[in-house]
Coordinates of C-alpha atoms (C1' of nucleotides) in Angstrom, one line a residue:
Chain A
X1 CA 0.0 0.0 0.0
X2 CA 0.9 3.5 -0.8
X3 CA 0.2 6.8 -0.1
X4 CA 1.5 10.4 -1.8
X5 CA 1.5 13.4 0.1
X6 CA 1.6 16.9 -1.8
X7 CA 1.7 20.3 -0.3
X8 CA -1.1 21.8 -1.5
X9 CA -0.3 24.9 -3.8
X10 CA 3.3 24.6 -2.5
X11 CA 4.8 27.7 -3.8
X12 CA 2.6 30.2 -2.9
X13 CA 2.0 28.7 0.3
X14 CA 5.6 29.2 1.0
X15 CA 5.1 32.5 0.8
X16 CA 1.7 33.2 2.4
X17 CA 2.7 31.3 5.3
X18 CA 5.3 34.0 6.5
X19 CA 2.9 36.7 5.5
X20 CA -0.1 36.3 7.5
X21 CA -1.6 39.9 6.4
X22 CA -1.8 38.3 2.8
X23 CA -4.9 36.2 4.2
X24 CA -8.1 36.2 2.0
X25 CA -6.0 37.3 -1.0
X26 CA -4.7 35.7 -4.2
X27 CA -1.4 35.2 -4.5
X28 CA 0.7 34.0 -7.3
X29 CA 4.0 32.9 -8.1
X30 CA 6.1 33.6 -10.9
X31 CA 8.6 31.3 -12.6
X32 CA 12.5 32.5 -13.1
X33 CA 13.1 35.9 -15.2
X34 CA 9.1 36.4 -13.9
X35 CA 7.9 34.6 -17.1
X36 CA 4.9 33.0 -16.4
X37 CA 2.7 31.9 -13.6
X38 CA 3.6 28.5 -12.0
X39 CA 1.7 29.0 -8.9
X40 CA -1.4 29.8 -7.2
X41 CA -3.3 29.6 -4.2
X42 CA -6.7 28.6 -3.9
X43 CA -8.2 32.4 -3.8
X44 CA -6.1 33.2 -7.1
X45 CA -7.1 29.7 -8.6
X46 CA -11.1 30.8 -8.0
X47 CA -10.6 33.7 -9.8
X48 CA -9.6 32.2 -12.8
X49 CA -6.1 32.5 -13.0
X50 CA -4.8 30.3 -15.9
X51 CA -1.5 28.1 -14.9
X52 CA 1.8 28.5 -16.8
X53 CA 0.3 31.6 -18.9
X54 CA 2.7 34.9 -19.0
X55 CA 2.7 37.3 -16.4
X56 CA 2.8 40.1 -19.1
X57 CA -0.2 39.4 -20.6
X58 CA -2.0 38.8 -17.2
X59 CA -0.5 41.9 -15.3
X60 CA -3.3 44.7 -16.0
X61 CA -6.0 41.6 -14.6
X62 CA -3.5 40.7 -11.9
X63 CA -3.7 45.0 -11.0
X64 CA -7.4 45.2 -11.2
X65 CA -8.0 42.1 -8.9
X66 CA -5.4 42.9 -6.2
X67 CA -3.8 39.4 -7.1
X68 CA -0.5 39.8 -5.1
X69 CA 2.9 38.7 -7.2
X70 CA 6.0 36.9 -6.1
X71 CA 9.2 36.1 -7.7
X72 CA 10.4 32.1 -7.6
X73 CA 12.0 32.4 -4.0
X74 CA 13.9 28.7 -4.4
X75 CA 15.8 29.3 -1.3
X76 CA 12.9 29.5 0.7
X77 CA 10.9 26.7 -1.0
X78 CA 14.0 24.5 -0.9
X79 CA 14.2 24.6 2.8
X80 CA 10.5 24.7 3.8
X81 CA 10.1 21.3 1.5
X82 CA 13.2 19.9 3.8
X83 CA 10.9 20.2 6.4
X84 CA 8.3 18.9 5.4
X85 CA 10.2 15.8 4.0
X86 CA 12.0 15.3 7.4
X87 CA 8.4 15.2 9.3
X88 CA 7.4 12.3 6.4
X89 CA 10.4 10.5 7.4
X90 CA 9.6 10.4 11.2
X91 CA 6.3 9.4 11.1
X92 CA 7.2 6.6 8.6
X93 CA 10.0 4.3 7.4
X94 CA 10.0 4.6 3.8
X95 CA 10.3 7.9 1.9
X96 CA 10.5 8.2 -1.4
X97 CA 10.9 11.9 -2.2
X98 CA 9.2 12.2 -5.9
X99 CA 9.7 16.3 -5.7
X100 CA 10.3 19.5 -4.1
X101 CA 6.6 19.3 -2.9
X102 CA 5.3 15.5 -2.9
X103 CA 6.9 12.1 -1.3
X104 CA 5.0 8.4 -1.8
X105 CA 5.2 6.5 1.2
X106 CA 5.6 3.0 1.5
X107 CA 2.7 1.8 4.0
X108 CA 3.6 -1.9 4.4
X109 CA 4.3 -1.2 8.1
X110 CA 1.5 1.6 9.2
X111 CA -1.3 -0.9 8.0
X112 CA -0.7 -3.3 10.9
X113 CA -0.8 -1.0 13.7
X114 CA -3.4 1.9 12.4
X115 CA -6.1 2.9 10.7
X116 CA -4.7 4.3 6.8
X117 CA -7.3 7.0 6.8
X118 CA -6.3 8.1 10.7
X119 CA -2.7 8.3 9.9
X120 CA -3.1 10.5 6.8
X121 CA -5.5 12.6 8.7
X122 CA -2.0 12.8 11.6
X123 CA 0.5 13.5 8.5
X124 CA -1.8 16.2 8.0
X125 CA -2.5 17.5 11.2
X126 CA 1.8 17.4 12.0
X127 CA 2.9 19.2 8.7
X128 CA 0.4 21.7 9.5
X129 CA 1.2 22.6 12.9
X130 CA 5.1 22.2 12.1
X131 CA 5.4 24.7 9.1
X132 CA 1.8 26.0 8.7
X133 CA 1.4 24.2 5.0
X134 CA -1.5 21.8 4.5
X135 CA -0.8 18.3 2.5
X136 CA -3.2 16.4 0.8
X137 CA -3.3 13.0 1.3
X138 CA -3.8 9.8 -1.2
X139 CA -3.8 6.4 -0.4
X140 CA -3.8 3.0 -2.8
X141 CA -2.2 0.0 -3.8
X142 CA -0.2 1.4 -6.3
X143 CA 1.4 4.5 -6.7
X144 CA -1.0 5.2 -9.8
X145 CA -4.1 5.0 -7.4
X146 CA -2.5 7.0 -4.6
X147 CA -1.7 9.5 -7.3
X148 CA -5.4 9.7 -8.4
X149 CA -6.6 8.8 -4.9
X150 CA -4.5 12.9 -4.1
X151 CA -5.8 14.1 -7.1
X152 CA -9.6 13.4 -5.5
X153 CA -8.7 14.5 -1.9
X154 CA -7.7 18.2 -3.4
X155 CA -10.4 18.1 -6.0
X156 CA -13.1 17.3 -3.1
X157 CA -12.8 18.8 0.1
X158 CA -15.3 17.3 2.0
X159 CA -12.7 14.5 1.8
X160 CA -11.1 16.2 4.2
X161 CA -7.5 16.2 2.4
X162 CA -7.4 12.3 2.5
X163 CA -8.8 9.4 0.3
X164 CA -8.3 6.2 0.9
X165 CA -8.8 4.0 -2.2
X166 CA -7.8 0.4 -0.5
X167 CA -10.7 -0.8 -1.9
X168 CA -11.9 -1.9 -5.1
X169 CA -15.5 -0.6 -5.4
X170 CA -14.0 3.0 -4.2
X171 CA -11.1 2.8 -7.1
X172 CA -14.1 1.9 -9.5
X173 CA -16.2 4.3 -8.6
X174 CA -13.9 7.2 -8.2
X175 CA -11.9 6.1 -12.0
X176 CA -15.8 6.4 -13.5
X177 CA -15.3 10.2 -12.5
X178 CA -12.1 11.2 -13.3
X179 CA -11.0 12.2 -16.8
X180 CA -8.3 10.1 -18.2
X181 CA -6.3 13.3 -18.8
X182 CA -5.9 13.3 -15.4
X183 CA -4.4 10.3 -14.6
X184 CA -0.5 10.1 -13.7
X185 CA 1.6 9.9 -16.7
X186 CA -1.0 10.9 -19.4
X187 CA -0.4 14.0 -20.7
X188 CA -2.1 16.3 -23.7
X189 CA -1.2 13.9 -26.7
X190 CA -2.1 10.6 -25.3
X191 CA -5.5 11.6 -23.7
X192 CA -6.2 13.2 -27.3
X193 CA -5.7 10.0 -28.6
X194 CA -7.4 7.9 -26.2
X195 CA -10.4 10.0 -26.4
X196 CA -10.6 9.5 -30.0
X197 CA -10.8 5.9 -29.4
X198 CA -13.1 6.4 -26.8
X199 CA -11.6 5.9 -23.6
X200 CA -12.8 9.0 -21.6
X201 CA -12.6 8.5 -18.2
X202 CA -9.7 6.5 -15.7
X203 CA -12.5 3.5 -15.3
X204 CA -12.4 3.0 -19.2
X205 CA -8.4 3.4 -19.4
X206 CA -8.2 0.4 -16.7
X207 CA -10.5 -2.0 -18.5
X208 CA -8.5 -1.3 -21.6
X209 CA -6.9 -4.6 -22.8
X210 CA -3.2 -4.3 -22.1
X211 CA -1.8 -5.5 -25.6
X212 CA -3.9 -3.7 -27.3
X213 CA -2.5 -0.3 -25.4
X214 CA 0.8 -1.7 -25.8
X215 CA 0.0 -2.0 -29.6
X216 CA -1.0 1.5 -29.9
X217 CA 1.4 3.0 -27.5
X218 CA 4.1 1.9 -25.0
X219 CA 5.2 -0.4 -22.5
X220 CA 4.6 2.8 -20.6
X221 CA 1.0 3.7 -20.9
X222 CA 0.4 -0.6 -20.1
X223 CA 2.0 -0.1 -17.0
X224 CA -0.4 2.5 -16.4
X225 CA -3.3 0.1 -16.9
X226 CA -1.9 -2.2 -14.8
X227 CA -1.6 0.0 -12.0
X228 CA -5.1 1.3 -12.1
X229 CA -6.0 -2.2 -12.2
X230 CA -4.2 -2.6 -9.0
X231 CA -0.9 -5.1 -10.0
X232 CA 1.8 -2.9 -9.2
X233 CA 4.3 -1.9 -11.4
X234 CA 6.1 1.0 -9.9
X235 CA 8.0 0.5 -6.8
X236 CA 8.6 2.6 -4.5
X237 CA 12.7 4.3 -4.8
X238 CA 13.9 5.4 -1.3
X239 CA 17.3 6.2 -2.7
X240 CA 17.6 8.9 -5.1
X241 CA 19.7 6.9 -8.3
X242 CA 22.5 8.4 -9.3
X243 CA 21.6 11.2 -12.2
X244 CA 22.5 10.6 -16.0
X245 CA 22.8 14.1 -16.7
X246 CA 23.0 18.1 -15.3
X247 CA 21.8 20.9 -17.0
X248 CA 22.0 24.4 -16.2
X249 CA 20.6 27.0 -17.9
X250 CA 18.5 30.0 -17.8
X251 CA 16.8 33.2 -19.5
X252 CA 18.4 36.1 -20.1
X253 CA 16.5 39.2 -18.2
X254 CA 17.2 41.0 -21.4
X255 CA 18.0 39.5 -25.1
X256 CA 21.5 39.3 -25.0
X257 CA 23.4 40.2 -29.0
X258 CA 26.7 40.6 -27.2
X259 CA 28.9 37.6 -27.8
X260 CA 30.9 38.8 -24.5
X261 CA 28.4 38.5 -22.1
X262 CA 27.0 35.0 -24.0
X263 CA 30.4 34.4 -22.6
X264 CA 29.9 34.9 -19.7
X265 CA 26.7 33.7 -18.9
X266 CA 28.1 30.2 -20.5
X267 CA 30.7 30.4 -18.2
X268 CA 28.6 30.6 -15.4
X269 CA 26.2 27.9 -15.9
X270 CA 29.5 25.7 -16.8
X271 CA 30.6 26.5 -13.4
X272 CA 27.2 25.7 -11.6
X273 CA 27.2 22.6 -13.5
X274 CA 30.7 21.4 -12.5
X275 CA 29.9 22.4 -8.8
X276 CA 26.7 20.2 -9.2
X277 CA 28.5 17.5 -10.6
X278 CA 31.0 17.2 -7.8
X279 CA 28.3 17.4 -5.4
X280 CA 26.8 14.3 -7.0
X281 CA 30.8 12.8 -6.8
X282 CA 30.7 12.4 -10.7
X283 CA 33.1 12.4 -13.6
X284 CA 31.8 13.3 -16.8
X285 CA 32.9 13.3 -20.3
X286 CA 30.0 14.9 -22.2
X287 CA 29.9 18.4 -22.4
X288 CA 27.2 20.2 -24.3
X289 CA 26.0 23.8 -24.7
X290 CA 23.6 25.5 -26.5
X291 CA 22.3 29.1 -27.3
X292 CA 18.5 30.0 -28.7
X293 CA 16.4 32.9 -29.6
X294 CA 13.2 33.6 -28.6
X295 CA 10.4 31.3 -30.8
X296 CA 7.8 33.5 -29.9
X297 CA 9.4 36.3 -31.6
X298 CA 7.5 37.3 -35.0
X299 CA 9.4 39.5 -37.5
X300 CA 12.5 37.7 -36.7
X301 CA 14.3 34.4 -37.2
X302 CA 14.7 31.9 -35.1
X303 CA 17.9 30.3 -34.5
X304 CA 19.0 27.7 -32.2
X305 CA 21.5 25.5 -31.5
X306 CA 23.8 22.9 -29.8
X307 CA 27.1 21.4 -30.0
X308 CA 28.8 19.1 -27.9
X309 CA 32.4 17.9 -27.5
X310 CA 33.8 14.4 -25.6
X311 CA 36.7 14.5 -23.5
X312 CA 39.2 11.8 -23.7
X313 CA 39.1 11.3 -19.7
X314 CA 36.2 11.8 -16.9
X315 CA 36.7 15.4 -15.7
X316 CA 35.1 17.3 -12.4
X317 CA 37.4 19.8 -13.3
X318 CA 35.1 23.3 -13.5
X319 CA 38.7 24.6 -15.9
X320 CA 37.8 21.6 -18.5
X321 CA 34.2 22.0 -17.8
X322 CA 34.3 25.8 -18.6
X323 CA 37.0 25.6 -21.6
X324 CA 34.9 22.6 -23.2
X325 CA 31.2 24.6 -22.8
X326 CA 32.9 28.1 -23.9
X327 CA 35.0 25.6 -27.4
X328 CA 31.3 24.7 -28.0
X329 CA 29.9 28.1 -27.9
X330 CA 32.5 29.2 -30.7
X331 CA 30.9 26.8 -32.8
X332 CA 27.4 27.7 -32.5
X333 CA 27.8 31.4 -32.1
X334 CA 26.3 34.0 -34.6
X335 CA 26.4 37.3 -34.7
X336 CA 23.2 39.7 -35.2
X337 CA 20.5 37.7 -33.5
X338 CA 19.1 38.3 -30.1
X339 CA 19.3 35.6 -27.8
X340 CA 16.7 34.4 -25.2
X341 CA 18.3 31.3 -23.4
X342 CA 21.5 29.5 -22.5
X343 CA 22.7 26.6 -21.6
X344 CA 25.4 23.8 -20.5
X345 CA 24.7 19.9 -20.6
X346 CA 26.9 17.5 -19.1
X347 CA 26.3 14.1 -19.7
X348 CA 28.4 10.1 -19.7
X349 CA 28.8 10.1 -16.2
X350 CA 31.5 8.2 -14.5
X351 CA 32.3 7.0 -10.9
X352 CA 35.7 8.5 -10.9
X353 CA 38.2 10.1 -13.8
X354 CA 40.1 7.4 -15.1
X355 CA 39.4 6.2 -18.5
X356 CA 40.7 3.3 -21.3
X357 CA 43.4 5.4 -23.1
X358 CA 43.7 4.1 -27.1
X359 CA 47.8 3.4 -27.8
X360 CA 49.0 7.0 -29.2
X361 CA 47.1 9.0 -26.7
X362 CA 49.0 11.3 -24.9
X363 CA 47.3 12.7 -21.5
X364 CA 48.6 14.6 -19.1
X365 CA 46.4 14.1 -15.5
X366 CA 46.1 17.7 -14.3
X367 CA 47.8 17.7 -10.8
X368 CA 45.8 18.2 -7.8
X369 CA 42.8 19.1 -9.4
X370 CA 40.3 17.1 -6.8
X371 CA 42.1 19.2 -4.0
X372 CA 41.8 22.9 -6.3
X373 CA 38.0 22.2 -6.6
X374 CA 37.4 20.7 -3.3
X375 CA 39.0 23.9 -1.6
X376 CA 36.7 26.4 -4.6
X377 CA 33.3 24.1 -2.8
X378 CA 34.7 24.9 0.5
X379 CA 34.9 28.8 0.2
X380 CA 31.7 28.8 -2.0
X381 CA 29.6 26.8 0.7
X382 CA 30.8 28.3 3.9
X383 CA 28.7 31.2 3.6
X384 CA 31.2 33.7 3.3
X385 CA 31.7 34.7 0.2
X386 CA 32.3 33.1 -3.2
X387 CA 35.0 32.8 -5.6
X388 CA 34.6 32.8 -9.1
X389 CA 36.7 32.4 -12.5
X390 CA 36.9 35.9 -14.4
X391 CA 35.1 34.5 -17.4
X392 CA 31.8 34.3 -15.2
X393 CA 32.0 38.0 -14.8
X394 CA 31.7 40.8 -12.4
X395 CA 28.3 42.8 -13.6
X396 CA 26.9 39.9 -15.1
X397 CA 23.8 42.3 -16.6
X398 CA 22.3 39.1 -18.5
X399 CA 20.9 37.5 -15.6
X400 CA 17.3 36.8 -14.9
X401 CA 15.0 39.3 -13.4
X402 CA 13.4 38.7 -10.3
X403 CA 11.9 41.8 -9.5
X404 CA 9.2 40.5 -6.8
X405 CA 11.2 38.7 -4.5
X406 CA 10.6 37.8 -1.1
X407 CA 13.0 37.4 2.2
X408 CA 15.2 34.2 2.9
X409 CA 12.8 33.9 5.7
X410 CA 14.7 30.6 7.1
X411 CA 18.2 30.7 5.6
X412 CA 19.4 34.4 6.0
X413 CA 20.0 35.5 9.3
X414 CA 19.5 39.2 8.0
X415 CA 15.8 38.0 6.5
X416 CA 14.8 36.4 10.4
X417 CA 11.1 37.7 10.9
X418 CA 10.5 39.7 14.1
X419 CA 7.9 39.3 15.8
X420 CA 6.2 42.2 17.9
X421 CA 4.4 41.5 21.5
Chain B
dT1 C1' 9.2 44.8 -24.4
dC2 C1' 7.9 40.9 -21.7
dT3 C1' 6.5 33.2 -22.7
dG4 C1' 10.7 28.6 -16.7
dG5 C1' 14.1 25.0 -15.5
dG6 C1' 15.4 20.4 -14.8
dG7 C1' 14.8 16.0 -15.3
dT8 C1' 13.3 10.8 -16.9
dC9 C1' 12.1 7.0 -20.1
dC10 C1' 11.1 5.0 -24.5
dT11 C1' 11.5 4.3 -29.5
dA12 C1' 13.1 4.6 -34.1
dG13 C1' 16.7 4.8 -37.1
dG14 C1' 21.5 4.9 -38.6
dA15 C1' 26.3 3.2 -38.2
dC16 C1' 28.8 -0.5 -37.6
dC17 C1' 30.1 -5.4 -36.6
dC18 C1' 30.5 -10.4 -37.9
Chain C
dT1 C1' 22.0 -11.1 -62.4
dC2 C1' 22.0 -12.1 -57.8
dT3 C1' 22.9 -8.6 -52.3
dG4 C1' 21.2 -12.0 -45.2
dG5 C1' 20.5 -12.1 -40.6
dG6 C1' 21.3 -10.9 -36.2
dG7 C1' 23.2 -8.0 -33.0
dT8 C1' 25.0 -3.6 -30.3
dC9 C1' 25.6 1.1 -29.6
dC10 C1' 24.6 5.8 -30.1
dT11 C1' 21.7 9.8 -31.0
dA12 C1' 17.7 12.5 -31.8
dG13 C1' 13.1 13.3 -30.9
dG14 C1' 8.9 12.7 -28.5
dA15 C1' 6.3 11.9 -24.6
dC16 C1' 5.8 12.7 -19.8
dC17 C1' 6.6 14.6 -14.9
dC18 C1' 6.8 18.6 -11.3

DNA sequence: TCTGGGGTCCTAGGACCC
DNA sequence: TCTGGGGTCCTAGGACCC
């Protein structure tokens, strides 16, 4: 048995919850460079507010209705789902963290001593009074149906913010009224094409024969069925595998023309993307990065692109990270357009940087390079400042806007709320 | 003027091997 | 004139998730 717990409209609760004068009002939050809308709360969700639309085309409405506006605040949201995540991990043995703002649980051991419906109902009540956000929770025998079974206990709230779907009749009865569009893993394209065969609701995806799904689609959607059906497919993954690649990249706060500052700004994410892979203890050998325009623009060509090199050895290294992302760059790089977006992959991961040399290679192993970069970490996680190579820059006038940002409420000492008596 | 970022998995097709 | 079968590996693209 299952359950998933999700904080419910995680990022604007965030921020709501350390502003207790926002009460009553809609509130939204903004993706990076304030692009488009990525959160709500459940007074801005009433009034209509469309998800992932752009803020610049919803700021006069936002204006008229009082809807209040916040930059992403990742700090903040980073270290409030920690909390959260370490309260699921008390109150039960298996955790899998599935993102910043939902975990499935492994119930195996909670069903012998309690009541599934009283502990969600305790998850609940503990989160709340902990860090003031409210999870909803769903319970089934897969994590398909404890998926769904959430989906219900936010879409009804005279469920009280937990659905138990243990059994049968209530998986049946709840799948007749759920789209199939809204079941976990089907996205626009494959509920198009189911409901052009006819398979409308959850109920008619899970009588669906499973060859003939498989015949039409993948060994993915079949899983699905099964899990609807109740044979479990997915199990749960307490430890975080190893990941296959990193990206880093961003928008520019303005169009960048200047191949300077492109740079720079591939510089930077080459930088963050070494530091990440080091922080995963990874070698890589595939580096990758690529530039694009905007492809909303009208009136202008659209140009984007990506090139990639391979190292002859594993790296870590952020100077062979950098030099390989900025080698790429001059490749792709062309003058006259205006750029939206940047970016550096790294890819081919290894456990450490040795690696089969052919017969005529010649490599020279830089010397102390795990000690340089271990010492660059140090300095750049100790809080007291941060080191940087030149290319990154100093003014660094292409990074993203974040114009409505709120305090580092829990990890700035300078942000601390006061309290008045 | 202004449209996010970071991932995973699967499949098809091409290159190459014997 | 006739031109196989079976396999691996890699990459690109499409779908999905939050």
């Amino acid at each position: 048995m299952f359950a998933l717990a999700d904080v419910n409209s995680f990022y604007a609760s965030c921020e709501t919850v350390f502003r207790p004068d926002l009460k009553g009002r809609p509130v939204v939050v903004l993706s990076n460079n304030d692009g488009c809308v990525i959160a709500r709360n459940a007074e801005a969700k009433s009034l209509g507010v469309p998800m992932g639309t752009p803020w610049f085309k919803m700021r006069s409405e936002f204006e008229r209705h009082k809807i209040v506006t916040f930059s992403s605040n990742y700090a903040l949201y980073a270290d409030m789902s920690a909390r959260v995540m370490t309260i699921l991990e008390e109150m039960s043995p298996c955790v899998e963290i599935y993102s910043i703002d939902e975990a499935f649980i492994d119930l195996h051991g909670v069903s012998h001593c309690q009541n599934l419906e009283t502990f969600g109902q305790e998850v609940r009540a503990k989160v709340l009074q902990w860090t003031g956000l409210t999870v909803g929770v769903g319970i089934g025998p897969t994590k398909t149906l404890a998926k769904l079974a959430n989906h219900a206990a936010k879409k009804w709230p005279q469920t009280g913010g937990v659905v138990d779907l243990s059994i049968m009749a209530r998986q049946r009865k709840l799948m007749n009224l759920v789209d199939v569009g809204d079941v976990w893993g089907i996205g626009r394209r494959i509920s198009k094409k189911l409901n052009d065969m006819g398979i409308k609701t959850a109920l008619q995806l899970a009588d669906a024969s499973a060859p003939f799904i498989r015949k039409h689609f993948s060994v993915v959607l079949e899983r699905t069925v099964r899990e609807l059906r109740g044979e479990s497919c997915l199990a749960l993954e307490e430890f975080v595998p190893t990941k296959q690649q990193i990206i880093c990249s961003r928008s520019f706060g303005d169009r960048v023309s200047d191949y300077e500052q492109m740079r720079e700004a591939i510089c930077s994410h080459a930088a963050r993307a070494a530091e990440k892979l080091r922080g995963e203890h990874q070698y890589c050998r595939h580096i990758s990065a690529f530039v694009k325009t905007s492809p909303f623009a009208v009136n202008e060509a659209y140009y984007g692109n990506t090139a990639g090199t391979k190292l002859q050895t594993p790296t870590q290294d952020s100077r062979d990270i950098v030099a390989a992302a900025t080698k790429c760059l001059d490749t792709i790089w062309r003058e006259g357009h205006r750029f939206q977006k940047c970016g550096v992959m790294l890819g081919d991961f290894y456990s450490q940087g040795v690696a089969q040399l052919g017969l005529f290679d010649e490599y020279q192993p830089r010397s102390n390079s795990e000690q340089l970069m271990a010492v660059l970490d140090g300095i750049n996680h100790s809080g007291k400042g941060r080191i940087w190579f030149a290319g990154q820059g100093i003014q660094k006038s292409w990074e993203m806007k974040r114009q409505m940002l709120s305090p580092a409420y829990t990890t700035r000492f300078s942000d601390l709320l006061r309290a008045k008596l």
